[in-house]
């Protein structure tokens, strides 16, 4: 079997928000206790959203500071930025030749981001999932903690791994570099694992505070729609107070949240921050009005997030230290990536 290994990435585009924190970064921190982890600031991916960045290096440092402030240990695990390890881009090119255009065209994130004028979207935006597959598979990572919105990209990563394993099965056998993969009642030999997402919990998909049908996102023009990781206590309280809700009290059972997306979202945020379940939150707050629940949620959010914001500010005051962490992580990641790429080149015959 493949050695268990965690990989995940976050783009250096704008402020991190509560959705990124609960859906991704908190899971990164929890997983490092039991697994080997590689956490990456995916700066090459961010070029698909914005090619010309005034402050790309600084945004990369911000995300790194958030990782460290949240509790990721860069000595025990690997923290680096993607562009330091060019094997990501090399493998992405090979995967561009493995994957099919039709697979990319079906990605909902591409359709959302490209909008109506699809012919005019960058080729990079279309190929984004191919680079993501390379990020993961260049380390032969077995598990990827992500928010619910990344499920489809992870399925595509498995499709690419499977097609590569299948297309090159003879070479993989000849070179003796395959690992047994159980697929139903069949066992195949593959070079790349079929990577599993680590999704779930009450906060896998945090919605906008202003509209329960949209996910909380960096790109939402309304600042009231999201809580940024760097918001101060007053701002956090104000945004929660202004969050859209309905006039009903909270139910005491989960079923009572059906067709109340804004209420369900706030309960999910509370559960995520308190590291508990929505059921447990409703046990405590069922029957209460939002005039009671919102201040409790605001206090909890401030308690959990303000220390991270403070630590991020402290770390950002020493950019040289952050760059050192990224340099060291990049060197360690590069060794692992190159060992796998050597084999990939052998398999392909490059
Ligand atoms: P964004 O989607 O905000 O542009 P990224 O693409 O860099 O940010 O995503 C970083 C991580 O945060 C990914 O694992 C993604 O699934 C997760 N994530 C983003 N938005 C949310 C959300 N609203 N709820 C839960 N997780 C989210
Ligand atoms: Na995303």
Coordinates of C-alpha atoms and ligand atoms in Angstrom, one line a residue:
X1 CA 0.0 0.0 0.0
X2 CA 1.0 3.6 -0.4
X3 CA 2.6 5.3 2.6
X4 CA -0.1 7.6 4.1
X5 CA 0.7 11.2 3.3
X6 CA -1.4 14.4 3.5
X7 CA -1.1 17.2 0.9
X8 CA -3.2 20.4 0.6
X9 CA -2.9 23.9 -0.8
X10 CA -4.4 27.4 -0.4
X11 CA -4.1 30.2 -2.9
X12 CA -2.5 33.5 -2.1
X13 CA -5.4 35.5 -3.3
X14 CA -6.8 38.1 -0.9
X15 CA -7.9 37.7 2.7
X16 CA -8.4 34.3 4.2
X17 CA -11.9 33.9 5.6
X18 CA -13.7 31.8 8.1
X19 CA -14.6 29.3 5.4
X20 CA -11.0 28.7 4.5
X21 CA -10.2 28.4 8.2
X22 CA -12.9 25.9 9.2
X23 CA -13.1 24.0 5.9
X24 CA -9.3 23.6 5.4
X25 CA -6.7 25.1 7.8
X26 CA -8.3 23.7 11.0
X27 CA -8.2 20.3 9.5
X28 CA -4.6 20.8 8.5
X29 CA -3.7 21.5 12.1
X30 CA -5.6 18.4 13.4
X31 CA -4.2 16.0 10.9
X32 CA -0.5 16.9 11.6
X33 CA -0.9 15.1 15.0
X34 CA -1.1 11.7 13.3
X35 CA 0.0 12.0 9.7
X36 CA 3.0 13.3 7.7
X37 CA 1.7 16.5 6.0
X38 CA 2.8 18.8 3.2
X39 CA 1.0 22.2 3.1
X40 CA 1.5 24.4 0.1
X41 CA 0.8 28.0 -0.8
X42 CA -0.3 27.5 -4.4
X43 CA 1.1 30.7 -6.0
X44 CA 1.1 29.3 -9.5
X45 CA -2.7 28.5 -9.2
X46 CA -3.4 32.1 -8.2
X47 CA -2.2 33.3 -11.6
X48 CA -5.4 31.8 -13.1
X49 CA -7.4 34.4 -11.1
X50 CA -5.0 37.3 -11.4
X51 CA -2.0 37.3 -13.6
X52 CA -0.6 40.7 -12.6
X53 CA -0.1 40.8 -8.8
X54 CA 1.4 43.9 -7.2
X55 CA 2.1 41.9 -4.0
X56 CA 2.1 38.2 -4.7
X57 CA 5.1 37.5 -2.5
X58 CA 3.5 39.4 0.4
X59 CA 0.2 37.5 -0.1
X60 CA 2.2 34.2 -0.1
X61 CA 3.7 35.3 3.3
X62 CA 0.2 36.1 4.6
X63 CA -1.1 32.6 3.9
X64 CA 2.1 31.1 5.4
X65 CA 1.7 33.3 8.5
X66 CA -1.9 32.0 8.8
X67 CA -0.7 28.4 8.6
X68 CA 1.9 29.0 11.3
X69 CA -0.4 31.1 13.5
X70 CA -3.1 28.4 13.3
X71 CA -0.6 25.9 14.7
X72 CA 1.0 24.1 11.8
X73 CA 4.6 23.0 12.7
X74 CA 7.0 23.6 9.8
X75 CA 9.8 21.6 11.4
X76 CA 7.8 18.4 11.7
X77 CA 5.9 18.9 8.5
X78 CA 6.6 20.7 5.2
X79 CA 5.3 24.2 4.5
X80 CA 6.4 25.9 1.2
X81 CA 5.1 27.8 -1.8
X82 CA 4.4 25.9 -5.1
X83 CA 6.6 27.9 -7.4
X84 CA 9.8 26.8 -5.6
X85 CA 9.3 23.2 -6.7
X86 CA 9.1 23.3 -10.5
X87 CA 8.3 19.5 -10.6
X88 CA 4.7 20.6 -10.0
X89 CA 4.6 22.3 -13.3
X90 CA 6.5 19.5 -15.1
X91 CA 4.1 16.9 -13.9
X92 CA 1.1 19.2 -14.7
X93 CA 2.3 19.3 -18.3
X94 CA 2.4 15.5 -18.5
X95 CA -1.1 15.4 -16.9
X96 CA -2.3 17.9 -19.5
X97 CA -1.5 15.2 -22.0
X98 CA -3.2 12.5 -19.9
X99 CA -6.4 14.3 -19.1
X100 CA -9.1 15.1 -21.7
X101 CA -10.5 18.5 -22.6
X102 CA -14.0 17.2 -21.9
X103 CA -13.1 16.4 -18.3
X104 CA -11.9 19.9 -17.8
X105 CA -15.0 21.4 -19.5
X106 CA -17.2 19.7 -17.0
X107 CA -15.7 21.2 -13.9
X108 CA -18.3 23.5 -12.2
X109 CA -15.5 25.7 -10.8
X110 CA -14.3 26.4 -14.4
X111 CA -17.8 27.1 -15.5
X112 CA -18.4 29.5 -12.6
X113 CA -15.1 31.3 -12.9
X114 CA -15.1 31.5 -16.7
X115 CA -18.6 32.9 -16.9
X116 CA -20.4 33.3 -20.2
X117 CA -17.3 34.2 -22.3
X118 CA -15.7 30.8 -22.0
X119 CA -13.6 31.1 -25.2
X120 CA -11.9 34.1 -23.6
X121 CA -11.0 32.4 -20.3
X122 CA -7.3 31.6 -19.9
X123 CA -6.0 28.2 -20.8
X124 CA -4.6 28.1 -17.3
X125 CA -8.1 28.4 -15.7
X126 CA -9.2 25.4 -17.8
X127 CA -6.2 23.4 -16.9
X128 CA -6.3 24.3 -13.2
X129 CA -7.4 20.8 -12.0
X130 CA -4.5 19.3 -13.9
X131 CA -2.0 21.4 -11.9
X132 CA -3.9 20.5 -8.8
X133 CA -3.6 16.8 -9.6
X134 CA 0.2 17.3 -10.1
X135 CA 0.5 19.1 -6.7
X136 CA -0.9 16.1 -5.0
X137 CA 0.5 13.3 -7.1
X138 CA 4.1 14.6 -7.4
X139 CA 4.3 13.5 -3.7
X140 CA 2.0 10.4 -4.3
X141 CA -0.1 11.9 -1.5
X142 CA -2.9 9.6 -0.3
X143 CA -5.2 12.1 1.5
X144 CA -6.2 15.8 0.8
X145 CA -8.1 17.8 3.4
X146 CA -10.3 20.4 1.5
X147 CA -13.6 22.1 1.7
X148 CA -16.6 20.6 0.0
X149 CA -16.2 22.8 -3.1
X150 CA -13.1 20.8 -4.1
X151 CA -14.7 17.4 -4.2
X152 CA -15.1 17.4 -8.0
X153 CA -11.4 18.4 -8.5
X154 CA -10.4 15.4 -6.3
X155 CA -12.4 13.1 -8.4
X156 CA -10.6 14.3 -11.5
X157 CA -7.3 13.8 -9.7
X158 CA -8.3 10.1 -9.3
X159 CA -9.3 9.9 -12.9
X160 CA -5.9 11.2 -14.0
X161 CA -4.0 8.9 -11.7
X162 CA -6.1 5.9 -12.9
X163 CA -5.6 6.8 -16.6
X164 CA -1.9 7.2 -16.1
X165 CA -1.6 3.9 -14.2
X166 CA -3.6 2.2 -16.9
X167 CA -1.9 3.8 -20.0
X168 CA 1.6 3.0 -18.6
X169 CA 0.7 -0.3 -16.8
X170 CA 3.3 -2.3 -18.8
X171 CA 6.2 0.2 -18.1
X172 CA 5.2 0.4 -14.5
X173 CA 5.4 -3.4 -14.2
X174 CA 8.6 -3.6 -16.3
X175 CA 10.3 -1.1 -14.0
X176 CA 8.8 -2.7 -10.9
X177 CA 7.7 0.7 -9.5
X178 CA 4.0 -0.1 -9.0
X179 CA 2.1 -0.4 -5.8
X180 CA -1.0 -2.6 -5.3
X181 CA -4.3 -0.7 -5.4
X182 CA -7.5 -2.4 -4.5
X183 CA -10.4 -1.4 -6.8
X184 CA -13.5 -3.2 -5.9
X185 CA -12.6 -6.9 -6.0
X186 CA -9.8 -6.2 -8.5
X187 CA -6.2 -5.5 -7.6
X188 CA -4.2 -3.3 -10.0
X189 CA -0.6 -2.1 -9.9
X190 CA -0.2 1.7 -10.1
X191 CA 2.4 4.3 -9.7
X192 CA 0.0 6.9 -8.5
X193 CA -2.4 6.4 -5.5
X194 CA -6.1 7.1 -5.9
X195 CA -6.1 10.0 -3.5
X196 CA -9.0 10.4 -1.1
X197 CA -10.5 13.7 0.0
X198 CA -10.8 14.5 3.7
X199 CA -14.1 16.4 3.6
X200 CA -16.8 16.6 6.2
X201 CA -17.8 17.8 9.6
X202 CA -20.2 20.6 10.3
X203 CA -18.1 23.2 8.5
X204 CA -17.2 21.6 5.1
X205 CA -19.2 24.3 3.3
X206 CA -19.5 27.6 5.1
X207 CA -22.0 29.9 3.3
X208 CA -22.1 33.7 2.9
X209 CA -23.4 35.6 6.0
X210 CA -25.6 37.7 3.6
X211 CA -27.0 34.9 1.4
X212 CA -27.4 31.3 2.5
X213 CA -27.3 30.0 -1.1
X214 CA -23.8 31.2 -1.9
X215 CA -20.6 29.9 -0.3
X216 CA -18.5 32.3 1.7
X217 CA -15.8 33.4 -0.7
X218 CA -12.8 35.7 -1.1
X219 CA -14.3 37.0 -4.3
X220 CA -17.7 38.1 -2.9
X221 CA -17.9 41.9 -3.3
X222 CA -19.7 42.3 0.0
X223 CA -17.3 42.4 3.0
X224 CA -20.2 41.7 5.3
X225 CA -20.6 38.3 3.6
X226 CA -17.5 36.9 5.2
X227 CA -15.4 37.0 8.4
X228 CA -11.7 37.5 7.5
X229 CA -9.1 35.8 9.5
X230 CA -7.6 39.3 10.3
X231 CA -10.8 41.0 11.3
X232 CA -10.7 42.5 14.8
X233 CA -13.1 41.7 17.6
X234 CA -15.5 44.5 16.9
X235 CA -15.7 43.7 13.2
X236 CA -16.3 40.0 13.9
X237 CA -19.2 40.9 16.3
X238 CA -20.7 43.5 13.9
X239 CA -20.7 41.0 11.0
X240 CA -22.3 38.3 13.0
X241 CA -24.9 40.7 14.3
X242 CA -25.7 41.8 10.8
X243 CA -25.8 38.2 9.4
X244 CA -29.0 37.4 7.6
X245 CA -31.4 35.1 9.6
X246 CA -35.1 34.4 10.0
X247 CA -37.4 35.4 12.8
X248 CA -37.8 31.9 14.2
X249 CA -36.1 30.5 17.3
X250 CA -33.5 27.8 16.8
X251 CA -35.0 24.3 16.6
X252 CA -33.8 21.6 19.0
X253 CA -33.4 19.0 16.2
X254 CA -31.4 19.1 13.0
X255 CA -34.6 18.4 10.9
X256 CA -35.8 21.8 12.1
X257 CA -33.0 23.5 10.1
X258 CA -34.3 22.2 6.7
X259 CA -35.0 25.1 4.4
X260 CA -33.4 27.5 6.8
X261 CA -30.0 27.8 5.2
X262 CA -28.9 31.0 7.1
X263 CA -29.7 29.5 10.5
X264 CA -28.1 26.2 9.5
X265 CA -24.9 28.0 8.4
X266 CA -24.6 29.9 11.8
X267 CA -25.1 26.6 13.7
X268 CA -22.5 25.0 11.5
X269 CA -20.0 27.8 12.1
X270 CA -20.6 27.5 15.9
X271 CA -20.1 23.7 15.7
X272 CA -16.9 24.1 13.6
X273 CA -15.4 26.7 16.0
X274 CA -16.4 24.7 19.1
X275 CA -15.2 21.4 17.5
X276 CA -18.5 19.8 18.1
X277 CA -21.6 18.7 16.1
X278 CA -24.6 20.7 15.0
X279 CA -26.7 18.4 17.1
X280 CA -24.8 19.3 20.2
X281 CA -25.1 23.0 19.4
X282 CA -28.9 22.6 19.0
X283 CA -29.1 20.7 22.3
X284 CA -27.6 23.8 24.0
X285 CA -29.4 26.5 22.0
X286 CA -32.6 24.9 20.8
X287 CA -35.6 27.2 21.6
X288 CA -33.4 30.3 21.8
X289 CA -33.7 33.4 19.6
X290 CA -30.9 34.7 17.5
X291 CA -30.7 37.7 19.9
X292 CA -29.2 35.1 22.3
X293 CA -27.4 32.8 19.9
X294 CA -25.6 35.5 17.8
X295 CA -23.8 37.2 20.7
X296 CA -22.7 33.7 21.9
X297 CA -21.4 32.9 18.4
X298 CA -19.6 36.3 18.2
X299 CA -17.9 35.6 21.5
X300 CA -16.8 32.2 20.4
X301 CA -15.5 33.5 17.0
X302 CA -13.5 36.2 18.7
X303 CA -12.1 33.8 21.3
X304 CA -10.9 31.4 18.6
X305 CA -9.9 33.8 15.8
X306 CA -8.4 36.9 17.6
X307 CA -5.3 35.0 18.8
X308 CA -4.6 33.8 15.3
X309 CA -4.9 37.3 13.9
X310 CA -2.5 38.5 16.6
X311 CA 0.0 35.8 15.9
X312 CA -0.2 36.5 12.1
X313 CA 0.6 40.2 12.7
X314 CA 3.6 39.2 14.9
X315 CA 4.9 36.8 12.2
X316 CA 4.3 39.3 9.3
X317 CA 6.6 41.8 11.1
X318 CA 9.5 39.5 10.3
X319 CA 9.2 38.6 6.5
X320 CA 12.7 37.2 6.5
X321 CA 11.7 34.5 9.0
X322 CA 8.7 33.5 6.8
X323 CA 10.8 33.4 3.7
X324 CA 13.2 31.1 5.6
X325 CA 10.4 28.7 6.5
X326 CA 9.3 28.6 2.8
X327 CA 12.9 28.1 1.5
X328 CA 13.5 25.3 3.9
X329 CA 10.2 23.7 3.1
X330 CA 10.8 24.1 -0.6
X331 CA 14.1 22.3 -0.4
X332 CA 12.6 19.3 1.5
X333 CA 9.6 19.2 -0.8
X334 CA 11.9 19.4 -3.9
X335 CA 13.8 16.3 -2.8
X336 CA 10.6 14.2 -2.5
X337 CA 9.1 15.6 -5.7
X338 CA 12.3 15.0 -7.8
X339 CA 12.6 11.4 -6.6
X340 CA 9.1 10.7 -7.9
X341 CA 9.6 12.7 -11.1
X342 CA 12.7 10.7 -11.9
X343 CA 10.5 7.6 -11.9
X344 CA 7.8 9.3 -13.9
X345 CA 10.3 10.3 -16.6
X346 CA 11.5 6.7 -16.7
X347 CA 8.0 5.4 -17.0
X348 CA 7.2 7.8 -19.9
X349 CA 10.6 7.3 -21.5
X350 CA 11.7 10.9 -21.3
Ligands
LIG1 P1 -11.3 30.4 -2.1 O1 -12.2 29.2 -2.5 O2 -11.8 31.2 -0.9 O3 -10.8 31.2 -3.3 P2 -9.0 28.5 -2.0 O4 -9.5 28.1 -3.4 O5 -7.6 28.9 -1.8 O6 -9.9 29.7 -1.5 O7 -9.4 27.5 -1.0 C1 -8.7 27.1 0.1 C2 -9.4 26.0 0.9 O8 -10.5 26.6 1.6 C3 -9.9 24.9 0.0 O9 -9.7 23.6 0.7 C4 -11.4 25.2 -0.1 O10 -12.1 24.0 -0.3 C5 -11.7 25.8 1.3 N1 -12.8 26.6 1.3 C6 -13.0 27.8 0.5 N2 -14.2 28.3 0.7 C7 -14.8 27.6 1.7 C8 -16.1 27.6 2.3 N3 -17.0 28.6 2.1 N4 -16.4 26.7 3.2 C9 -15.5 25.7 3.5 N5 -14.3 25.5 2.9 C10 -14.0 26.5 2.0
LIG2 NA1 -11.8 27.2 -3.6

